[in-house]
Short mmCIF file of C-alpha atoms and ligand atoms in Angstrom, two decimals:
data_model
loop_
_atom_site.label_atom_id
_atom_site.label_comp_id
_atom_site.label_asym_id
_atom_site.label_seq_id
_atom_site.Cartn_x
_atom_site.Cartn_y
_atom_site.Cartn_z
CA UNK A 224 -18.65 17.12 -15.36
CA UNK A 225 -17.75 19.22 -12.26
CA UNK A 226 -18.37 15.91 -9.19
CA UNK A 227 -17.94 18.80 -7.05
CA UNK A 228 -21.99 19.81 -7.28
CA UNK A 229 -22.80 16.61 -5.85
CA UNK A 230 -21.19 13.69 -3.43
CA UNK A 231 -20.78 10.14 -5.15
CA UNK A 232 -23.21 9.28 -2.37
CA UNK A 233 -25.65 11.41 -3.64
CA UNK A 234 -24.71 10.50 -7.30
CA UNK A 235 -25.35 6.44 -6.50
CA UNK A 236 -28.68 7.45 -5.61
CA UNK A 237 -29.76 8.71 -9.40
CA UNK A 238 -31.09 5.85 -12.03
CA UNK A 239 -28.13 6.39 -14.09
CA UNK A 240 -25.16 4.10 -13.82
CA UNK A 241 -21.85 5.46 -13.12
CA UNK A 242 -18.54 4.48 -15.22
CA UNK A 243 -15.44 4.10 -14.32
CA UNK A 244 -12.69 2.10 -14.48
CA UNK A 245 -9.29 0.16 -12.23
CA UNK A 246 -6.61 2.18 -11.86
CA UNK A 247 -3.18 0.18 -10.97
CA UNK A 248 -0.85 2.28 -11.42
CA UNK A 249 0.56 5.46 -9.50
CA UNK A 250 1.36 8.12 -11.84
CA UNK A 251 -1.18 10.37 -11.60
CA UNK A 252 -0.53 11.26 -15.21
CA UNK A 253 -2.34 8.12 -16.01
CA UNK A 254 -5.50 8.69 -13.57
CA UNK A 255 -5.72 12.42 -15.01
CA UNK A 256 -5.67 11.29 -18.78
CA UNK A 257 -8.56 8.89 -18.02
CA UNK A 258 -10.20 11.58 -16.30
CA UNK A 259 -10.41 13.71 -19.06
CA UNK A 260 -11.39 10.65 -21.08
CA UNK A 261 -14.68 10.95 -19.52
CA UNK A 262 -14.93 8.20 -16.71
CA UNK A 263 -16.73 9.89 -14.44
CA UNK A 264 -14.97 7.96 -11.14
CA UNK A 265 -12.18 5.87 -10.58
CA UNK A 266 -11.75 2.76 -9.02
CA UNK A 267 -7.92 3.28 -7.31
CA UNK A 268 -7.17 -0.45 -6.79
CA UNK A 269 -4.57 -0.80 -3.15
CA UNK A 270 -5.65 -4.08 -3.17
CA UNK A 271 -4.01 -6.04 -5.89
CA UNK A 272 -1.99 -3.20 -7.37
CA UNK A 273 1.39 -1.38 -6.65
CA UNK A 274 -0.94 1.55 -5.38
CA UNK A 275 -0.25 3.02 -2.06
CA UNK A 276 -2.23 5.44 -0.03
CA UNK A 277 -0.19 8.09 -0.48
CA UNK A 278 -0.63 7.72 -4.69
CA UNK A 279 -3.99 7.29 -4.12
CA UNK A 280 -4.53 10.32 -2.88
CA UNK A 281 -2.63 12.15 -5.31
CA UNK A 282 -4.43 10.27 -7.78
CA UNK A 283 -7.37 11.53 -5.79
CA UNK A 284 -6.12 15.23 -6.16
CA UNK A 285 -5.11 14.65 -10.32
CA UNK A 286 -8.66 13.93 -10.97
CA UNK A 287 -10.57 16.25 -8.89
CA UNK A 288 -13.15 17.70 -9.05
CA UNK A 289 -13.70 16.07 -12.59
CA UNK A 290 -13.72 12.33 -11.42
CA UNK A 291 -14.90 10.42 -8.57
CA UNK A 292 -12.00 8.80 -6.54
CA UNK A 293 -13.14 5.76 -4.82
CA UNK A 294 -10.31 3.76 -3.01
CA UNK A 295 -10.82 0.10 -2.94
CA UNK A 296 -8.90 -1.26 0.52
CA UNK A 297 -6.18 -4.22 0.89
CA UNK A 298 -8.47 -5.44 3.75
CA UNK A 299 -11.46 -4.56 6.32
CA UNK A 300 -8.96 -2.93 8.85
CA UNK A 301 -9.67 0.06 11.05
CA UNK A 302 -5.97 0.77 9.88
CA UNK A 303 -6.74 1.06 6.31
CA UNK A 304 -10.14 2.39 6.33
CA UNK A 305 -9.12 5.25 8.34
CA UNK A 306 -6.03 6.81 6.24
CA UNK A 307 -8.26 5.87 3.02
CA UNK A 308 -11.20 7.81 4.13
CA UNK A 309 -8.53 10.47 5.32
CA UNK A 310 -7.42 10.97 1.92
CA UNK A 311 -10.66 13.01 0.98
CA UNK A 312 -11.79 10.12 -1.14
CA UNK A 313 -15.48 9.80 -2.22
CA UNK A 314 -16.10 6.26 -0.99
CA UNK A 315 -14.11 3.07 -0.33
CA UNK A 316 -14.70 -0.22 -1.17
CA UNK A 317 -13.85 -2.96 1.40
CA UNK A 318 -13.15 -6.38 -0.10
CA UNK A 319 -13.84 -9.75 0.66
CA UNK A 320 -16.68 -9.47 2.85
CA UNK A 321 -17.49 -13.11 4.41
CA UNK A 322 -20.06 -12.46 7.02
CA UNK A 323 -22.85 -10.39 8.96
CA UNK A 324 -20.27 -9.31 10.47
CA UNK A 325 -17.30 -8.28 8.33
CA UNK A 326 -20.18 -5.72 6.93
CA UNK A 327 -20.91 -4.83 10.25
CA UNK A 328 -17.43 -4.08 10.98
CA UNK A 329 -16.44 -1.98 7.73
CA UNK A 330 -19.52 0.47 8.79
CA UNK A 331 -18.18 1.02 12.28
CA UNK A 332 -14.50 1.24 10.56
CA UNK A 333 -16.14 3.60 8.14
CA UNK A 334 -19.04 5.40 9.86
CA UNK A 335 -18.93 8.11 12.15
CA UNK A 336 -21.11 7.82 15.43
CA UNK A 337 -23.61 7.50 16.05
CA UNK A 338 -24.10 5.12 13.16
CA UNK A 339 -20.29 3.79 13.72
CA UNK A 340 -17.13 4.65 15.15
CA UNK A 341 -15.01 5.70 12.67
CA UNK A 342 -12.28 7.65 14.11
CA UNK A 343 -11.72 11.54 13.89
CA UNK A 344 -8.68 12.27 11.87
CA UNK A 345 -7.74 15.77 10.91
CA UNK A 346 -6.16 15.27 6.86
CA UNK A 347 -6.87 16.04 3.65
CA UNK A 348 -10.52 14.42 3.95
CA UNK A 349 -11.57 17.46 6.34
CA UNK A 350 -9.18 20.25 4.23
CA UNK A 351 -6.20 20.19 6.87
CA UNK A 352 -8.34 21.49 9.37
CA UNK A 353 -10.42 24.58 7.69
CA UNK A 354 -13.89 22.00 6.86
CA UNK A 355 -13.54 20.73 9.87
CA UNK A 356 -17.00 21.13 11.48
CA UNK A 357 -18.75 20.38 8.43
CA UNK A 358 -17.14 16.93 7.42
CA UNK A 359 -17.41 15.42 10.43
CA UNK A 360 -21.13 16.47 9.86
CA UNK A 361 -21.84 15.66 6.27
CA UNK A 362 -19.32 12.13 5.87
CA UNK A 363 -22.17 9.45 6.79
CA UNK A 364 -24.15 10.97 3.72
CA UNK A 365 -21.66 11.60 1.53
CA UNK A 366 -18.68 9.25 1.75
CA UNK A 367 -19.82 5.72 0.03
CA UNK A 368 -19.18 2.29 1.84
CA UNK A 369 -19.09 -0.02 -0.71
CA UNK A 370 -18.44 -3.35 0.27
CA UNK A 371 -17.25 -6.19 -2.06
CA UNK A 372 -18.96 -9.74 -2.09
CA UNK A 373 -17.08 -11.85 -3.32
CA UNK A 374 -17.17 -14.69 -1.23
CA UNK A 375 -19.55 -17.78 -0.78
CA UNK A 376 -20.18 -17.23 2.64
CA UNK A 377 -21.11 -13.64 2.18
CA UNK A 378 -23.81 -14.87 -0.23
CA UNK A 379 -25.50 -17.05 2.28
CA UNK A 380 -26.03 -14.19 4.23
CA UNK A 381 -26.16 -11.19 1.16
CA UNK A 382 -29.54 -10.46 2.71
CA UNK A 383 -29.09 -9.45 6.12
CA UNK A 384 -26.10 -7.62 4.63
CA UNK A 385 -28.01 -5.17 2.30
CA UNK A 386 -30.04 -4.57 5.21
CA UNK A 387 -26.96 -3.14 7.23
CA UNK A 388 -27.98 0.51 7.79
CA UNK A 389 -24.55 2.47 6.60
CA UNK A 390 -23.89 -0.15 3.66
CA UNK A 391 -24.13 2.35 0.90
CA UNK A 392 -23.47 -0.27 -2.29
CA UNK A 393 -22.82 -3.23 -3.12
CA UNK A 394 -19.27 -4.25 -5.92
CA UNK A 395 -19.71 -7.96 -6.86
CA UNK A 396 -16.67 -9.91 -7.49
CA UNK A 397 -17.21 -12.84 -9.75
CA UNK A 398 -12.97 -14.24 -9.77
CA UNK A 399 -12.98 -14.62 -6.18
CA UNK A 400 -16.22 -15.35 -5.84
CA UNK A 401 -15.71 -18.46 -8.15
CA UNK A 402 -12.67 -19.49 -6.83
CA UNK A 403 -14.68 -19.67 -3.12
CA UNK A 404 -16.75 -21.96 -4.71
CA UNK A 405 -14.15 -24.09 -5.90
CA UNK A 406 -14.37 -23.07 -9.78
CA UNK A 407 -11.41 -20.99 -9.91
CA UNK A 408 -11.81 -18.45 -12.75
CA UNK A 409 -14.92 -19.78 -14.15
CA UNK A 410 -17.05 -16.79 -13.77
CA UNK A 411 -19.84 -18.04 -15.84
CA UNK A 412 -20.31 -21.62 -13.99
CA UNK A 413 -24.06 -21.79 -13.65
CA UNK A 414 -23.61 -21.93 -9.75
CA UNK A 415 -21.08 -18.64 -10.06
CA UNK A 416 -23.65 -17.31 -11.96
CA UNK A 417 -26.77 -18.26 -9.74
CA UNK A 418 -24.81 -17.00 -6.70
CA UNK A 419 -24.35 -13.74 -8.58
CA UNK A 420 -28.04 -13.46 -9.31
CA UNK A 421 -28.87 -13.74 -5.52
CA UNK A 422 -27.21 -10.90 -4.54
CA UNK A 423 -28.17 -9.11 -7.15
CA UNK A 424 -32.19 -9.74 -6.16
CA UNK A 425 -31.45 -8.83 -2.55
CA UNK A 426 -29.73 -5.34 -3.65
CA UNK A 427 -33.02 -5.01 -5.71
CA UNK A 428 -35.15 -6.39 -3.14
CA UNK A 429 -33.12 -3.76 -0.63
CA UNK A 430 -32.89 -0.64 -2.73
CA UNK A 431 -29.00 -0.63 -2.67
CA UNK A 432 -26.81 -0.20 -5.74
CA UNK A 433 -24.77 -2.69 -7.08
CA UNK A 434 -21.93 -3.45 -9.73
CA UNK A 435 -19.78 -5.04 -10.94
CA UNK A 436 -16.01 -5.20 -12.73
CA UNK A 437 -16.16 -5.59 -16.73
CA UNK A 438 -13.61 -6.45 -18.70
CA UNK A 439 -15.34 -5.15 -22.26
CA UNK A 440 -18.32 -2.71 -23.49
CA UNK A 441 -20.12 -5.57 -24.18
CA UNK A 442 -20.08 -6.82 -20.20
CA UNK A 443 -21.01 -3.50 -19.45
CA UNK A 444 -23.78 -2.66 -21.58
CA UNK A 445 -25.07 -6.75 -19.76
CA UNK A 446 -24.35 -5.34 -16.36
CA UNK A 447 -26.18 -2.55 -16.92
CA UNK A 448 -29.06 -4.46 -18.28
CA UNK A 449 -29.00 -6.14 -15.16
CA UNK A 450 -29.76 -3.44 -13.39
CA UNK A 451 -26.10 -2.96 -12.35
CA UNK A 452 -25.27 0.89 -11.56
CA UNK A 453 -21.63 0.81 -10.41
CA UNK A 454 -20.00 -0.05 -13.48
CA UNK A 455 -15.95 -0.47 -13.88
CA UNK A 456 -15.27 -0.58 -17.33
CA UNK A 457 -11.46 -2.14 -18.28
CA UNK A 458 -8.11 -1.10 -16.24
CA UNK A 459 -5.41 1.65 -17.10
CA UNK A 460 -3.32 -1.38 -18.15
CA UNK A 461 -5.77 -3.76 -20.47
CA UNK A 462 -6.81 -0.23 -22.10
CA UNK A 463 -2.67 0.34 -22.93
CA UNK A 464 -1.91 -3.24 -22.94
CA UNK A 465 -4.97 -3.77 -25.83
CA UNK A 466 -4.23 -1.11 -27.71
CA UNK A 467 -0.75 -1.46 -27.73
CA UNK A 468 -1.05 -5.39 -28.83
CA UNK A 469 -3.39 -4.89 -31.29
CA UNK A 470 -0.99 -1.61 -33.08
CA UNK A 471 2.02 -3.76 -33.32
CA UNK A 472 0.13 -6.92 -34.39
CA UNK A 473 -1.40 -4.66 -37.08
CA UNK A 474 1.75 -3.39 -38.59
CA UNK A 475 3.74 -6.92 -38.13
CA UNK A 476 0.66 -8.16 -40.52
CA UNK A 477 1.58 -5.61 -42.61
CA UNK A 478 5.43 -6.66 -43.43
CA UNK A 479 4.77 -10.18 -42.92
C1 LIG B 531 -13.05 -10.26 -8.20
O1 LIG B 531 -13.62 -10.67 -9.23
O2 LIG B 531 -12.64 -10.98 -7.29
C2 LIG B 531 -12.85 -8.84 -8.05
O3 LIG B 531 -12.42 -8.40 -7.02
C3 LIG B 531 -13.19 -7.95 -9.22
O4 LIG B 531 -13.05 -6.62 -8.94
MG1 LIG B 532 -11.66 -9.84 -5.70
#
């Protein structure tokens, strides 16, 4: 698919969920070869990867116009939001939203006035220069803000969130969610899991797209049962790391 026809704003917007999965690493050979394995964006993780902004947006350039580059951020810092958005990405994702607030924050970090104050940069994002004018005009509608709860306190207050006019979607994050609640790692606690099903009723209830990370087909296929359109299917190292376990196990079986 040529993402160039349409912004991953405008993409979020259709029924149909969109797949993609973590990349952690920098080489943009691996990026390109899951590309053109069909994942239709990419979820470039500077957060809790080796991934700088510079490799992300090479990654970014590897991929396009084939795959969606969305850069998830180490933090909700004017710093960071502004080289990431600079990069030409297609969205960003802003973790660990705790409050009214932090969401408020990421949209003037990430918005252009009048809606925010994201500041006017002149990089890739706005092609050196020659798409100027038109960037600066099109971002708001274009560029996602995705913003990651994954936090108790965000939940009490997931509502008012979704309500926040420049929060474009909504990434639930169930491990640090849990641990927030004091059940480190257990993602299917029924409180983890209620909490979970309250913000996914107010992005209903709101009309904003949600998603969430899955670790197998199987989660996925659930997710998007749910109702979940922002899918990340697996990382660049479980897919290698599987495969690669499961090969050798095989043939040690074999001469065993
Ligand atoms: C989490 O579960 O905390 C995540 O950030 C998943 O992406
Ligand atoms: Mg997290």
């Amino acid at each position: 698919m040529n993402r160039s026809a349409i912004s991953f704003l405008e993409r979020l917007a259709h029924k149909k969920p969109l797949i993609g999965t973590l990349v952690s690493t920098s080489q943009t050979e691996v990026a390109e070869a899951l590309s053109l394995c069909g994942f239709e964006w990419l979820f470039i993780d500077v957060e809790h990867s080796v991934v700088d902004m510079a490799a992300a947006q090479h990654i970014i350039q590897a991929v396009a116009p084939r795959s969606y580059g969305v850069i998830r951020l180490p933090d909700n810092s004017t710093e960071h939001v502004k080289k990431a958005l600079d990069t030409g990405c297609d969205g960003v994702i802003v973790p660990m939203i705790k409050s009214v607030s932090d969401a408020e924050r990421a949209v003037s970090f990430a918005k252009y006035a009048p809606l925010g104050n994201r500041s006017v940069g002149l990089a890739r994002a706005q092609a050196y220069g020659l798409n100027f004018n038109d960037y600066l005009s099109s971002a708001n509608t274009k560029i996602a803000l995705i913003l990651q709860i994954e936090h108790i306190d965000a939940v009490e207050h997931v509502e008012e969130i979704v309500a926040i006019l420049g929060v474009d979607a909504i990434f639930i994050g169930p491990y640090d969610l849990s641990a927030s609640m004091g059940l480190l790692g257990q993602t299917s606690a029924p409180e983890v899991v209620e909490a979970i099903g309250r913000v996914r009723q107010a992005c209903r209830n709101a009309k904003v797209p949600c998603g969430a990370f899955c670790m197998t087909a199987n989660q996925a296929r659930d997710e998007i049962a749910g109702g979940g359109r922002l899918i990340v299917l697996g990382t660049d190292l479980l897919f290698m790391t599987g495969n690669a376990k499961a090969a050798l196990e095989s043939l040690a079986l074999e001469h065993s």
